[in-house]
Tab-separated table of C-alpha atoms in Angstrom:
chain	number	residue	atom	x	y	z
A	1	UNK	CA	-96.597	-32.409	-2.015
A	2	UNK	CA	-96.051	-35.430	-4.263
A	3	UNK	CA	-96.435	-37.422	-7.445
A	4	UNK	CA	-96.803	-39.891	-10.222
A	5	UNK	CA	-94.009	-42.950	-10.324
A	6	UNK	CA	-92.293	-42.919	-14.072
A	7	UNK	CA	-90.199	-39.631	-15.724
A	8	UNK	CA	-92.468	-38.124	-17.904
A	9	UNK	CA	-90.957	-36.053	-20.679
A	10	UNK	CA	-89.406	-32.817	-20.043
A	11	UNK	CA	-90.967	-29.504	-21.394
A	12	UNK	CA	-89.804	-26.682	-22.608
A	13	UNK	CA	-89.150	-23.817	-20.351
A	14	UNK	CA	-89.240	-20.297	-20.940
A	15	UNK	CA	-86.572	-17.817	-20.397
A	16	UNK	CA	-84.152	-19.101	-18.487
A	17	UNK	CA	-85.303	-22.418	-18.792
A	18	UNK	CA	-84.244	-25.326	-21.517
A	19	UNK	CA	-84.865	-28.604	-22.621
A	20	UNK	CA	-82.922	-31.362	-21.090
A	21	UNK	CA	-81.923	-34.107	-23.542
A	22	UNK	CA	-81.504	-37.553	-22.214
A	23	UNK	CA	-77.432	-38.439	-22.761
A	24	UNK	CA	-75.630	-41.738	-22.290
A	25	UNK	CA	-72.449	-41.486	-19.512
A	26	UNK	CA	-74.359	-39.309	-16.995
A	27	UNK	CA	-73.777	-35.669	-16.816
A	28	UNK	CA	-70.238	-33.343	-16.494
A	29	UNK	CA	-69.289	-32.101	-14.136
A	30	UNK	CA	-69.234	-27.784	-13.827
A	31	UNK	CA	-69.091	-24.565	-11.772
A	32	UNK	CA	-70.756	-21.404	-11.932
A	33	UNK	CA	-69.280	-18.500	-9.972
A	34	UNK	CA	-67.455	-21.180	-7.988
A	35	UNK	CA	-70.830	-23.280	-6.936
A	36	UNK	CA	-70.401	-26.806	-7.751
A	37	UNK	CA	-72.834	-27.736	-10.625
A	38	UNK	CA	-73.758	-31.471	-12.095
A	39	UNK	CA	-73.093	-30.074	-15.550
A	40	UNK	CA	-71.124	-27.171	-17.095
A	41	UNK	CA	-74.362	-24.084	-18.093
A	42	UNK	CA	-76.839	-25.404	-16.352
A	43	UNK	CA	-78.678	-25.258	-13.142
A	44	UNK	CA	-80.555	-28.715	-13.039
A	45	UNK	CA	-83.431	-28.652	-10.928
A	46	UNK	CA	-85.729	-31.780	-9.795
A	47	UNK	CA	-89.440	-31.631	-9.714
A	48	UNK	CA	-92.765	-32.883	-10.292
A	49	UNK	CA	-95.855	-32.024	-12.131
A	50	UNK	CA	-98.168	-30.880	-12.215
A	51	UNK	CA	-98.268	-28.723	-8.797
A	52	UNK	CA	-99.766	-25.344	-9.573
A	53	UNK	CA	-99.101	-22.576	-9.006
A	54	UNK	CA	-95.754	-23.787	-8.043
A	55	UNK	CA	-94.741	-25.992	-11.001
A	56	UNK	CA	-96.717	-26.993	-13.795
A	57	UNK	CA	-96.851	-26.871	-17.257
A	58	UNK	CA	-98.453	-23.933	-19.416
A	59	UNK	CA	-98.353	-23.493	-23.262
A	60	UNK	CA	-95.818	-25.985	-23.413
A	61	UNK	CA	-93.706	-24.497	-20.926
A	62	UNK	CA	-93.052	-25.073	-17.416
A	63	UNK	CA	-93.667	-21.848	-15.324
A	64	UNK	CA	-94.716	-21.135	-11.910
A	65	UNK	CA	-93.588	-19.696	-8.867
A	66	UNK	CA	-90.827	-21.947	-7.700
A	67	UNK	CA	-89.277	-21.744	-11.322
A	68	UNK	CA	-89.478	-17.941	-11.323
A	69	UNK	CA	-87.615	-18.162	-7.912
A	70	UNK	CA	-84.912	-20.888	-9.279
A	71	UNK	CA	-84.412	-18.382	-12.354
A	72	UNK	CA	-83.021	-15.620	-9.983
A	73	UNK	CA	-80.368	-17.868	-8.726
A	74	UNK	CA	-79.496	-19.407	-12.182
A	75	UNK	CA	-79.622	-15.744	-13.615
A	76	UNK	CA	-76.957	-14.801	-10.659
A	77	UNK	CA	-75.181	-17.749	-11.505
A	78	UNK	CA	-74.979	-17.147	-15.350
A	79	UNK	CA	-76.326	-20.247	-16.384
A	80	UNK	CA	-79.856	-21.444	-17.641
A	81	UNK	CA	-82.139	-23.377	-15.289
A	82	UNK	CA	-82.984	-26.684	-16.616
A	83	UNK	CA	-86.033	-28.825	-15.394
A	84	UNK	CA	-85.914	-32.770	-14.896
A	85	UNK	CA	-89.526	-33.864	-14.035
A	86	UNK	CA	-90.211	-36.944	-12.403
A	87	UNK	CA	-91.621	-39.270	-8.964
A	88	UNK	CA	-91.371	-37.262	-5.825
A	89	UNK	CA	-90.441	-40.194	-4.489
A	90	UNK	CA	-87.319	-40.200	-5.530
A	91	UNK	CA	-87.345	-36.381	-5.157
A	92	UNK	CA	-88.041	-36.695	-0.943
A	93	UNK	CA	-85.876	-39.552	-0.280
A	94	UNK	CA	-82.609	-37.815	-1.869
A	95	UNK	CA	-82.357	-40.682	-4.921
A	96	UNK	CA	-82.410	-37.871	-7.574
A	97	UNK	CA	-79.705	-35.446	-5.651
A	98	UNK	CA	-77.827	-38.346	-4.825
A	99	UNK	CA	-77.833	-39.465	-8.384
A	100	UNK	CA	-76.680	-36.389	-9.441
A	101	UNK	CA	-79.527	-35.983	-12.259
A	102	UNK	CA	-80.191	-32.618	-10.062
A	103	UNK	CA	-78.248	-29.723	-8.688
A	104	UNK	CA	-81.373	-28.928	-6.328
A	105	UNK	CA	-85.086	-29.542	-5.639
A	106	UNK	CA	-87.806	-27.161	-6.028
A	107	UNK	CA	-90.936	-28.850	-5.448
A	108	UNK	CA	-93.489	-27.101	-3.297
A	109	UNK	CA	-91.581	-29.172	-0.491
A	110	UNK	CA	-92.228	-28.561	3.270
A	111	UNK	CA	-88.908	-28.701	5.317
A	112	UNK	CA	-89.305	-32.095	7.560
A	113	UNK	CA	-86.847	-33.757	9.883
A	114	UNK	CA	-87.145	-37.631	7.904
A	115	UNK	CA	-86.372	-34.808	4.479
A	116	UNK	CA	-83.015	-33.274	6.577
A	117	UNK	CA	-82.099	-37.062	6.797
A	118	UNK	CA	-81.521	-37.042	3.265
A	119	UNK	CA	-80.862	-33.982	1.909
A	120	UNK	CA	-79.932	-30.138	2.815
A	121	UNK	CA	-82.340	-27.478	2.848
A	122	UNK	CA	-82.039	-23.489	1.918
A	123	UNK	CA	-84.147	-20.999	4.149
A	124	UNK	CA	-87.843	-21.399	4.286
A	125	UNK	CA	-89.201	-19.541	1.145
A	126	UNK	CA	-93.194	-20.221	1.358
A	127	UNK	CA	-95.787	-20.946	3.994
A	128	UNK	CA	-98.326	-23.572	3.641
A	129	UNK	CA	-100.743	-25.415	5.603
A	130	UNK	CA	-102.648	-28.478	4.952
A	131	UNK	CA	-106.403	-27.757	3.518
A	132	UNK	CA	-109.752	-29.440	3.046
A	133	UNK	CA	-110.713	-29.130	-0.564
A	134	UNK	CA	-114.742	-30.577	-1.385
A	135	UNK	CA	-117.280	-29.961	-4.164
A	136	UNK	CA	-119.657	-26.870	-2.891
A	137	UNK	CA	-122.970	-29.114	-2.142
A	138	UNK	CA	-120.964	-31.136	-0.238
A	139	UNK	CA	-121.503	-29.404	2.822
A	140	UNK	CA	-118.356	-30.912	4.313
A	141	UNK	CA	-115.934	-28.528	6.253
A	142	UNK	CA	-114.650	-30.873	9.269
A	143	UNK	CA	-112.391	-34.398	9.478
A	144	UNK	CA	-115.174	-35.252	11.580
A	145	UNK	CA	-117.631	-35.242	8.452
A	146	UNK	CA	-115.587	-37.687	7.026
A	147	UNK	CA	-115.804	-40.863	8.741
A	148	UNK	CA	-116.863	-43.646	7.038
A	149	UNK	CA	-116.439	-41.826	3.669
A	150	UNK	CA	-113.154	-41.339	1.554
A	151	UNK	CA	-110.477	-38.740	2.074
A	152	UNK	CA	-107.875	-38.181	-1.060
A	153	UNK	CA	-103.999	-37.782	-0.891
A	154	UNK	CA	-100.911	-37.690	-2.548
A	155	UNK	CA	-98.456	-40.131	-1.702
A	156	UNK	CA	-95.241	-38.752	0.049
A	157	UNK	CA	-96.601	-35.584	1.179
A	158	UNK	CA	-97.413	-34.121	3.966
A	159	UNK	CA	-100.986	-34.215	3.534
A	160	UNK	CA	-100.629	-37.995	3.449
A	161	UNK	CA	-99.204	-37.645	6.676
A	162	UNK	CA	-101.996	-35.516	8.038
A	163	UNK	CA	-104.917	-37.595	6.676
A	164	UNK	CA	-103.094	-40.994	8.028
A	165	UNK	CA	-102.692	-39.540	11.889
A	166	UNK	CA	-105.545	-37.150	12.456
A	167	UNK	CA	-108.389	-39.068	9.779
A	168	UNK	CA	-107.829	-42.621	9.317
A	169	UNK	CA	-108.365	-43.558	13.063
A	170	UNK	CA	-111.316	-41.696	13.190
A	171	UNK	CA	-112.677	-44.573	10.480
A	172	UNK	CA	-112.268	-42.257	6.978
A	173	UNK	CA	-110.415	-44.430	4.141
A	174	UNK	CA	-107.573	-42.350	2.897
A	175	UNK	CA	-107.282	-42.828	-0.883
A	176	UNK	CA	-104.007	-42.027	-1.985
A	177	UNK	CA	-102.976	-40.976	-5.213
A	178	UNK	CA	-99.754	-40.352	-6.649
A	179	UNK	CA	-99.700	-37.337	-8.541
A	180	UNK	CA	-101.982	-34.331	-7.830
A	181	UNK	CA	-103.922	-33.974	-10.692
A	182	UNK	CA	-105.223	-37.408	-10.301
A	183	UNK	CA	-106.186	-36.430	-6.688
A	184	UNK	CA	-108.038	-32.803	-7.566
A	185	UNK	CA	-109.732	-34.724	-10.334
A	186	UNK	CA	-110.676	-37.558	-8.386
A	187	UNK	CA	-112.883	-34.767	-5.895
A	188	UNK	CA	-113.889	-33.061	-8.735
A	189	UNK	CA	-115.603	-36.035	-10.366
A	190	UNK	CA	-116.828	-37.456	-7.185
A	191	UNK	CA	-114.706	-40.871	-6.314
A	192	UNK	CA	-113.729	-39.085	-3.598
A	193	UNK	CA	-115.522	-36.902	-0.587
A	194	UNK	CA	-112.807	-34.925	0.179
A	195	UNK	CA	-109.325	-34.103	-1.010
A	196	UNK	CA	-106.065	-32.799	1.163
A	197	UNK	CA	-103.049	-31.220	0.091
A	198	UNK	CA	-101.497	-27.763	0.897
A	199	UNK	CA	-103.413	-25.036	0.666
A	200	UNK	CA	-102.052	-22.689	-1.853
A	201	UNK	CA	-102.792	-25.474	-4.997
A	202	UNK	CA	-105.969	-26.130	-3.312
A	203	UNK	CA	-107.189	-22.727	-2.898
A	204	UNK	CA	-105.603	-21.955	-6.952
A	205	UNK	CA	-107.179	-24.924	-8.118
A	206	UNK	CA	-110.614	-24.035	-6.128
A	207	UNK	CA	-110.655	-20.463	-7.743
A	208	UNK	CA	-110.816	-21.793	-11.301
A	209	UNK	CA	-113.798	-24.168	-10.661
A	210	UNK	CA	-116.682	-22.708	-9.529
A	211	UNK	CA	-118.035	-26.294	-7.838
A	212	UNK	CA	-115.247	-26.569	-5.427
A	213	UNK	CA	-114.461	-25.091	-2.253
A	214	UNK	CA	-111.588	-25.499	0.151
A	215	UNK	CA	-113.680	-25.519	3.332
A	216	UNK	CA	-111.017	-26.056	5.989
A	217	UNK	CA	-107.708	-25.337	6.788
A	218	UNK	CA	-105.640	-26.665	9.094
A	219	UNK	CA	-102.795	-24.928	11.552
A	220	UNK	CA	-99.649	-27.296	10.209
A	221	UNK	CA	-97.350	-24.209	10.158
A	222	UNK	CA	-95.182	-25.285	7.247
A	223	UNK	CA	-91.922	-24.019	5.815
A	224	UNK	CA	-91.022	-24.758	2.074
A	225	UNK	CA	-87.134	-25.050	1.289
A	226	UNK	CA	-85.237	-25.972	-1.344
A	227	UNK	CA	-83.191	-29.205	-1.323
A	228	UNK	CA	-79.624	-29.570	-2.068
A	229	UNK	CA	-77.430	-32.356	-1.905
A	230	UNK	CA	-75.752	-33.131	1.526
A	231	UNK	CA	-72.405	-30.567	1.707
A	232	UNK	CA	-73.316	-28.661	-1.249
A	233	UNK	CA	-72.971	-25.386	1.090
A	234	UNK	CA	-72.315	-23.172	-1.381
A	235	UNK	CA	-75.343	-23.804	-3.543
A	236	UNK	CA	-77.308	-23.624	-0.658
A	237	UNK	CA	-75.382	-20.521	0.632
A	238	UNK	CA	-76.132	-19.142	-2.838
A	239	UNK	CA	-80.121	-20.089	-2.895
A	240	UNK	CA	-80.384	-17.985	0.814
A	241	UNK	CA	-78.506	-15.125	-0.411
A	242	UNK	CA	-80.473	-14.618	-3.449
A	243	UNK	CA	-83.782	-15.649	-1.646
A	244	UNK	CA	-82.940	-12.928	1.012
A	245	UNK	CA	-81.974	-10.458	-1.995
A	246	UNK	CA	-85.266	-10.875	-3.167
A	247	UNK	CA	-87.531	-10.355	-0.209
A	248	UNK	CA	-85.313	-6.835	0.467
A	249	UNK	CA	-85.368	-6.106	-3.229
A	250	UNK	CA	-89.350	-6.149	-3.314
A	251	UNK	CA	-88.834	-8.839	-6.597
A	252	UNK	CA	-90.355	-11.809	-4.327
A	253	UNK	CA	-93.336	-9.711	-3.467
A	254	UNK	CA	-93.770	-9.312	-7.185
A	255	UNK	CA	-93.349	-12.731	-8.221
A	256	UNK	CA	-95.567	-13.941	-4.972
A	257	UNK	CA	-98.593	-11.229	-6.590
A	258	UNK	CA	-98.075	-12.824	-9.309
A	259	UNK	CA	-99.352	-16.393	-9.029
A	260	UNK	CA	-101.144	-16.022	-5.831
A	261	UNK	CA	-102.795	-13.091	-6.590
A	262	UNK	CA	-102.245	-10.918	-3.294
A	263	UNK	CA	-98.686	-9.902	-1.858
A	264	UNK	CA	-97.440	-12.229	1.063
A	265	UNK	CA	-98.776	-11.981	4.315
A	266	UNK	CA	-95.470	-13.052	5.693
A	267	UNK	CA	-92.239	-14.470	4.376
């Protein structure tokens, strides 16, 4: 998935979730349980919105299905999770962990070997695969439709990645946008023929507006993970224990029902 160069401002989360207040000096050091944190109370975690059901913003709070999943580790921890929006960019190529604005990243992001390069993943948490969303009276439910018309994407992801190996060559122009609201709007008001993404935002967004369909889907296989900064094993160690806890517990089945509407067909 991907995003929209800039930090926008941070929102309020609920429950376990706070405002983050831009500080001078950077942040303190602290440790929860002893796992390494950025700063003392908090579990800062890098993302980007909007990317729904996952992350996004709702009555002036961010909620979704990766926070709810981030809350169970900060909960464990005893700290609050606290949300720093901004480019995915800087998200993928490790600049934010690096930085140390973040203790992790929990971004809809599929685990890739040029990702590994910078960063340290948890255990797969999700499955996605890449999807075809198009207005209704399109008729268009192929690639092969496509050619000579426009295909939409959002820069970094691995949609992008898709569209640019198995669409461009075939003569579509792959529009790319960097943030995905800008790409489900630009189907939805017609500068585009065709948008491509992963298929659980597609197939929410699809559901709430009755002239869209996602028509296709294609076999990519994808694992989401959680990112960590390189050696930060026992934060990682901590997101695949409470992860695991929560697939034997029944809690991620809950939380899955929740904003997908239907319990997972795997995990």
């Amino acid at each position: 998935m991907a995003r929209r160069t800039g930090l926008k401002a941070f929102a309020l989360l609920p429950a376990l979730a706070v405002v983050v207040a831009g500080c001078g000096g950077g942040p303190q050091p602290g440790e929860a349980k002893g796992v390494p944190l950025v700063a003392a109370g908090a579990l800062k975690t890098c993302t980007h919105l909007p990317y729904e059901p996952f992350q996004f913003t709702r009555d002036g709070n961010i909620v979704g299905f990766d926070v709810e999943l981030v809350d169970l580790v900060a909960k464990d921890l005893g700290v609050k999770q606290e949300i720093v929006d901004g480019p995915f960019e800087t998200i993928e190529s490790g600049e934010d962990l690096n930085a140390k604005k973040c203790d992790l990243a929990a971004a809809g992001m599929t685990i890739k070997e040029s990702r590994k390069q910078n960063f340290d993943f948890s255990a797969p948490y999700f499955k996605a695969s890449q999807a075809l969303l198009v207005k209704k009276s399109s008729g268009i439910n192929s690639l092969e439709q496509l050619k000579g018309k426009t295909l939409g994407a959002q820069s970094a992801t691995t949609g992008l990645d898709y569209a640019n190996k198995n669409a461009a060559p075939q003569g579509t122009t792959v529009r790319i946008y960097e943030d995905l609201g800008l790409l489900l709007e630009a189907v939805k008001s017609g500068q585009v023929e065709a948008g491509i993404n992963d298929n659980g935002v597609l197939l929410d967004y699809a559901k709430k507006n009755s002239d869209l369909d996602v028509t296709k889907e294609f076999d990519t296989n994808e694992d989401y993970g959680i990112g960590v900064r390189k050696g930060n094993d026992k934060l990682r160690a901590k997101i695949d224990e409470i992860i695991a806890r929560a697939k034997s517990s029944g809690e991620y089945d809950a939380i899955y029902e929740k904003w997908f509407g239907k319990k997972p067909a795997n995990k």
